[in-house]
Amino acid sequence: MTTKHFVVPASYGRSFTLKTGDLISIATPSGTQVSDTWAFAADDPHEHLSMDNTRSINSNVFVDKGARLVSNNRRLMLTVVEDTSPGHHDTLLCPCNRAIYRELGASDNHRTCTDNLHEALEQAGIKLPFTPASLNLFMNVPVSADGSVDRLPPQSVAGDYVVLRAEIDLTLVLSACPQDITPINGDARTPTDLQVDIQSGAAG
Amino acid sequence: MTTKHFVVPASYGRSFTLKTGDLISIATPSGTQVSDTWAFAADDPHEHLSMDNTRSINSNVFVDKGARLVSNNRRLMLTVVEDTSPGHHDTLLCPCNRAIYRELGASDNHRTCTDNLHEALEQAGIKLPFTPASLNLFMNVPVSADGSVDRLPPQSVAGDYVVLRAEIDLTLVLSACPQDITPINGDARTPTDLQVDIQSGAAG
């Protein structure tokens, strides 16, 4: 078994190649950094982690320990095997994009999770003509019975992490969300790095 | 102003071409029929009605009268201008697909909303390499603060309808959901027709 360490720099994205059985730990050293998360099957990048199918399989809008993360074909891609945070990771809201920053009055070259996804995929040799909804780790979006959603700072604390087990060979993309106008990445409104550890060979 | 009448037969899908300002009324004569709903910009079918952006814009997981239905670029595509039903139309759960019917033990040739979408698009000359999440009109999926969702029969009654105004030129696809195993289309578990009226020239 080998463990490799990586950093996803604040406001940037990165892709990771995972084999079946690999464990990936995604940590927020600051405790306040949201990680937009996507996955694509190694044998067909058009098969992607699907939030609408994942909510359907788990009968829940949040992702917590034990949740099964499935593709648009309802194939099990990842399982949440550990979570030191209060959980309730968001599946409801879109990855940030250029239109959101225009609405917020930011400059045209503000980084976005959507661009981070496509840049990371391009570096992995994948060109995708659409943007799947993201799993937003550490993002705190409570929902009420009337359907209203709120956007609050993360409830996680410094060093909290989530461990996902790859259930198929896949490409995982993480984006350390560049949102610095709303408090979704903490009241300091300062994006920070994510730390990533990948344990390979665990299935062997 | 002209009004045209259409039927979407039970368990089947159909596409409609709408011009800016057109009004489309989608009715369930039985009161129990869910209509999976998608939209695609006329000038670029890769710009599609986006449930994760629509939840973000409305800060709500339900669609009700007044809701703004936006694309993946957050462009306003449709507005809900009238709704005789109790509303709270679902944006959370995936359109039914072959994997769901396999899970439910149905035959391999059971119709699906996902196939209905792609068949209807093909007839409109559009080939789409992905399946956007659907707006599920009349579908009753309450959510609790703990994130859990339920799947209940529609709360609408016979003849209830929703009116959407097209805010751009677009292709709209409706699927009279073929689900006949769970009670999502009513306790009788019998898909029924949708009735559609399109009023054109209202903007003139």
mmCIF file with all atom_site columns, C-alpha atoms in Angstrom, chain A residues 52-147:
data_model
loop_
_atom_site.group_PDB
_atom_site.id
_atom_site.type_symbol
_atom_site.label_atom_id
_atom_site.label_alt_id
_atom_site.label_comp_id
_atom_site.label_asym_id
_atom_site.label_entity_id
_atom_site.label_seq_id
_atom_site.pdbx_PDB_ins_code
_atom_site.Cartn_x
_atom_site.Cartn_y
_atom_site.Cartn_z
_atom_site.occupancy
_atom_site.B_iso_or_equiv
_atom_site.pdbx_formal_charge
_atom_site.auth_seq_id
_atom_site.auth_comp_id
_atom_site.auth_asym_id
_atom_site.auth_atom_id
_atom_site.pdbx_PDB_model_num
ATOM 1  C CA . ASP A 1 52  ? -29.899 13.724 -9.131  1.00 0.00 ? 52  ASP A CA 1
ATOM 2  C CA . ASN A 1 53  ? -29.309 9.954  -9.208  1.00 0.00 ? 53  ASN A CA 1
ATOM 3  C CA . THR A 1 54  ? -27.266 10.116 -5.955  1.00 0.00 ? 54  THR A CA 1
ATOM 4  C CA . ARG A 1 55  ? -30.146 11.907 -4.152  1.00 0.00 ? 55  ARG A CA 1
ATOM 5  C CA . SER A 1 56  ? -32.514 9.269  -5.546  1.00 0.00 ? 56  SER A CA 1
ATOM 6  C CA . ILE A 1 57  ? -30.375 6.297  -4.428  1.00 0.00 ? 57  ILE A CA 1
ATOM 7  C CA . ASN A 1 58  ? -29.833 7.683  -0.911  1.00 0.00 ? 58  ASN A CA 1
ATOM 8  C CA . SER A 1 59  ? -33.327 9.269  -0.617  1.00 0.00 ? 59  SER A CA 1
ATOM 9  C CA . ASN A 1 60  ? -31.547 12.291 0.844   1.00 0.00 ? 60  ASN A CA 1
ATOM 10 C CA . VAL A 1 61  ? -30.342 15.648 -0.467  1.00 0.00 ? 61  VAL A CA 1
ATOM 11 C CA . PHE A 1 62  ? -27.230 15.561 1.738   1.00 0.00 ? 62  PHE A CA 1
ATOM 12 C CA . VAL A 1 63  ? -24.174 13.354 1.443   1.00 0.00 ? 63  VAL A CA 1
ATOM 13 C CA . ASP A 1 64  ? -22.927 11.828 4.691   1.00 0.00 ? 64  ASP A CA 1
ATOM 14 C CA . LYS A 1 65  ? -20.804 8.875  5.823   1.00 0.00 ? 65  LYS A CA 1
ATOM 15 C CA . GLY A 1 66  ? -22.069 5.713  4.142   1.00 0.00 ? 66  GLY A CA 1
ATOM 16 C CA . ALA A 1 67  ? -23.593 7.554  1.207   1.00 0.00 ? 67  ALA A CA 1
ATOM 17 C CA . ARG A 1 68  ? -23.357 5.814  -2.155  1.00 0.00 ? 68  ARG A CA 1
ATOM 18 C CA . LEU A 1 69  ? -22.263 8.158  -4.924  1.00 0.00 ? 69  LEU A CA 1
ATOM 19 C CA . VAL A 1 70  ? -23.617 6.895  -8.240  1.00 0.00 ? 70  VAL A CA 1
ATOM 20 C CA . SER A 1 71  ? -23.354 7.789  -11.905 1.00 0.00 ? 71  SER A CA 1
ATOM 21 C CA . ASN A 1 72  ? -26.007 8.832  -14.403 1.00 0.00 ? 72  ASN A CA 1
ATOM 22 C CA . ASN A 1 73  ? -26.280 5.070  -15.099 1.00 0.00 ? 73  ASN A CA 1
ATOM 23 C CA . ARG A 1 74  ? -26.720 4.498  -11.327 1.00 0.00 ? 74  ARG A CA 1
ATOM 24 C CA . ARG A 1 75  ? -23.399 2.633  -11.225 1.00 0.00 ? 75  ARG A CA 1
ATOM 25 C CA . LEU A 1 76  ? -21.710 2.908  -7.817  1.00 0.00 ? 76  LEU A CA 1
ATOM 26 C CA . MET A 1 77  ? -18.642 5.136  -8.336  1.00 0.00 ? 77  MET A CA 1
ATOM 27 C CA . LEU A 1 78  ? -17.603 6.136  -4.799  1.00 0.00 ? 78  LEU A CA 1
ATOM 28 C CA . THR A 1 79  ? -18.592 5.444  -1.187  1.00 0.00 ? 79  THR A CA 1
ATOM 29 C CA . VAL A 1 80  ? -18.129 7.879  1.705   1.00 0.00 ? 80  VAL A CA 1
ATOM 30 C CA . VAL A 1 81  ? -16.209 5.678  4.163   1.00 0.00 ? 81  VAL A CA 1
ATOM 31 C CA . GLU A 1 82  ? -15.076 8.302  6.703   1.00 0.00 ? 82  GLU A CA 1
ATOM 32 C CA . ASP A 1 83  ? -16.029 11.860 7.636   1.00 0.00 ? 83  ASP A CA 1
ATOM 33 C CA . THR A 1 84  ? -14.636 13.826 10.573  1.00 0.00 ? 84  THR A CA 1
ATOM 34 C CA . SER A 1 85  ? -16.804 16.882 9.742   1.00 0.00 ? 85  SER A CA 1
ATOM 35 C CA . PRO A 1 86  ? -20.448 17.447 10.764  1.00 0.00 ? 86  PRO A CA 1
ATOM 36 C CA . GLY A 1 87  ? -21.301 16.206 7.266   1.00 0.00 ? 87  GLY A CA 1
ATOM 37 C CA . HIS A 1 88  ? -24.488 17.147 5.391   1.00 0.00 ? 88  HIS A CA 1
ATOM 38 C CA . HIS A 1 89  ? -22.365 17.925 2.333   1.00 0.00 ? 89  HIS A CA 1
ATOM 39 C CA . ASP A 1 90  ? -24.320 19.838 -0.302  1.00 0.00 ? 90  ASP A CA 1
ATOM 40 C CA . THR A 1 91  ? -25.696 18.334 -3.530  1.00 0.00 ? 91  THR A CA 1
ATOM 41 C CA . LEU A 1 92  ? -28.193 21.099 -4.342  1.00 0.00 ? 92  LEU A CA 1
ATOM 42 C CA . LEU A 1 93  ? -26.364 24.160 -5.622  1.00 0.00 ? 93  LEU A CA 1
ATOM 43 C CA . CYS A 1 94  ? -24.484 24.583 -8.888  1.00 0.00 ? 94  CYS A CA 1
ATOM 44 C CA . PRO A 1 95  ? -20.722 24.915 -9.106  1.00 0.00 ? 95  PRO A CA 1
ATOM 45 C CA . CYS A 1 96  ? -19.874 28.619 -9.301  1.00 0.00 ? 96  CYS A CA 1
ATOM 46 C CA . ASN A 1 97  ? -19.616 29.924 -12.839 1.00 0.00 ? 97  ASN A CA 1
ATOM 47 C CA . ARG A 1 98  ? -18.943 33.131 -14.753 1.00 0.00 ? 98  ARG A CA 1
ATOM 48 C CA . ALA A 1 99  ? -22.583 34.228 -14.662 1.00 0.00 ? 99  ALA A CA 1
ATOM 49 C CA . ILE A 1 100 ? -22.643 34.073 -10.852 1.00 0.00 ? 100 ILE A CA 1
ATOM 50 C CA . TYR A 1 101 ? -19.583 36.314 -10.572 1.00 0.00 ? 101 TYR A CA 1
ATOM 51 C CA . ARG A 1 102 ? -21.102 38.743 -13.084 1.00 0.00 ? 102 ARG A CA 1
ATOM 52 C CA . GLU A 1 103 ? -24.229 38.863 -10.879 1.00 0.00 ? 103 GLU A CA 1
ATOM 53 C CA . LEU A 1 104 ? -21.976 39.544 -7.866  1.00 0.00 ? 104 LEU A CA 1
ATOM 54 C CA . GLY A 1 105 ? -20.082 42.321 -9.651  1.00 0.00 ? 105 GLY A CA 1
ATOM 55 C CA . ALA A 1 106 ? -16.721 40.514 -9.714  1.00 0.00 ? 106 ALA A CA 1
ATOM 56 C CA . SER A 1 107 ? -14.216 41.029 -12.509 1.00 0.00 ? 107 SER A CA 1
ATOM 57 C CA . ASP A 1 108 ? -14.583 39.011 -15.715 1.00 0.00 ? 108 ASP A CA 1
ATOM 58 C CA . ASN A 1 109 ? -11.454 36.990 -14.971 1.00 0.00 ? 109 ASN A CA 1
ATOM 59 C CA . HIS A 1 110 ? -12.578 35.802 -11.513 1.00 0.00 ? 110 HIS A CA 1
ATOM 60 C CA . ARG A 1 111 ? -11.776 32.094 -11.239 1.00 0.00 ? 111 ARG A CA 1
ATOM 61 C CA . THR A 1 112 ? -14.732 29.674 -11.156 1.00 0.00 ? 112 THR A CA 1
ATOM 62 C CA . CYS A 1 113 ? -15.287 26.045 -10.142 1.00 0.00 ? 113 CYS A CA 1
ATOM 63 C CA . THR A 1 114 ? -16.824 25.369 -13.562 1.00 0.00 ? 114 THR A CA 1
ATOM 64 C CA . ASP A 1 115 ? -13.696 26.595 -15.375 1.00 0.00 ? 115 ASP A CA 1
ATOM 65 C CA . ASN A 1 116 ? -11.521 24.695 -12.862 1.00 0.00 ? 116 ASN A CA 1
ATOM 66 C CA . LEU A 1 117 ? -13.385 21.503 -13.783 1.00 0.00 ? 117 LEU A CA 1
ATOM 67 C CA . HIS A 1 118 ? -12.926 21.906 -17.520 1.00 0.00 ? 118 HIS A CA 1
ATOM 68 C CA . GLU A 1 119 ? -9.270  22.980 -17.191 1.00 0.00 ? 119 GLU A CA 1
ATOM 69 C CA . ALA A 1 120 ? -8.506  19.958 -15.002 1.00 0.00 ? 120 ALA A CA 1
ATOM 70 C CA . LEU A 1 121 ? -10.308 17.626 -17.408 1.00 0.00 ? 121 LEU A CA 1
ATOM 71 C CA . GLU A 1 122 ? -8.436  19.089 -20.360 1.00 0.00 ? 122 GLU A CA 1
ATOM 72 C CA . GLN A 1 123 ? -5.147  18.329 -18.598 1.00 0.00 ? 123 GLN A CA 1
ATOM 73 C CA . ALA A 1 124 ? -6.433  14.759 -18.192 1.00 0.00 ? 124 ALA A CA 1
ATOM 74 C CA . GLY A 1 125 ? -7.186  14.621 -21.929 1.00 0.00 ? 125 GLY A CA 1
ATOM 75 C CA . ILE A 1 126 ? -10.960 14.830 -21.517 1.00 0.00 ? 126 ILE A CA 1
ATOM 76 C CA . LYS A 1 127 ? -13.140 17.349 -23.335 1.00 0.00 ? 127 LYS A CA 1
ATOM 77 C CA . LEU A 1 128 ? -16.659 17.465 -21.892 1.00 0.00 ? 128 LEU A CA 1
ATOM 78 C CA . PRO A 1 129 ? -19.487 19.394 -23.628 1.00 0.00 ? 129 PRO A CA 1
ATOM 79 C CA . PHE A 1 130 ? -21.460 19.840 -20.413 1.00 0.00 ? 130 PHE A CA 1
ATOM 80 C CA . THR A 1 131 ? -21.003 20.564 -16.704 1.00 0.00 ? 131 THR A CA 1
ATOM 81 C CA . PRO A 1 132 ? -22.428 17.954 -14.333 1.00 0.00 ? 132 PRO A CA 1
ATOM 82 C CA . ALA A 1 133 ? -23.822 19.200 -11.023 1.00 0.00 ? 133 ALA A CA 1
ATOM 83 C CA . SER A 1 134 ? -21.110 19.044 -8.347  1.00 0.00 ? 134 SER A CA 1
ATOM 84 C CA . LEU A 1 135 ? -20.904 17.398 -4.934  1.00 0.00 ? 135 LEU A CA 1
ATOM 85 C CA . ASN A 1 136 ? -19.919 20.279 -2.674  1.00 0.00 ? 136 ASN A CA 1
ATOM 86 C CA . LEU A 1 137 ? -17.906 18.867 0.224   1.00 0.00 ? 137 LEU A CA 1
ATOM 87 C CA . PHE A 1 138 ? -17.930 20.962 3.437   1.00 0.00 ? 138 PHE A CA 1
ATOM 88 C CA . MET A 1 139 ? -20.517 23.313 1.874   1.00 0.00 ? 139 MET A CA 1
ATOM 89 C CA . ASN A 1 140 ? -23.239 24.227 4.373   1.00 0.00 ? 140 ASN A CA 1
ATOM 90 C CA . VAL A 1 141 ? -26.580 24.629 2.627   1.00 0.00 ? 141 VAL A CA 1
ATOM 91 C CA . PRO A 1 142 ? -29.390 23.762 5.064   1.00 0.00 ? 142 PRO A CA 1
ATOM 92 C CA . VAL A 1 143 ? -32.843 23.132 3.605   1.00 0.00 ? 143 VAL A CA 1
ATOM 93 C CA . SER A 1 144 ? -36.254 23.771 5.191   1.00 0.00 ? 144 SER A CA 1
ATOM 94 C CA . ALA A 1 145 ? -39.491 21.858 4.657   1.00 0.00 ? 145 ALA A CA 1
ATOM 95 C CA . ASP A 1 146 ? -40.778 24.823 2.595   1.00 0.00 ? 146 ASP A CA 1
ATOM 96 C CA . GLY A 1 147 ? -37.904 24.112 0.214   1.00 0.00 ? 147 GLY A CA 1
#
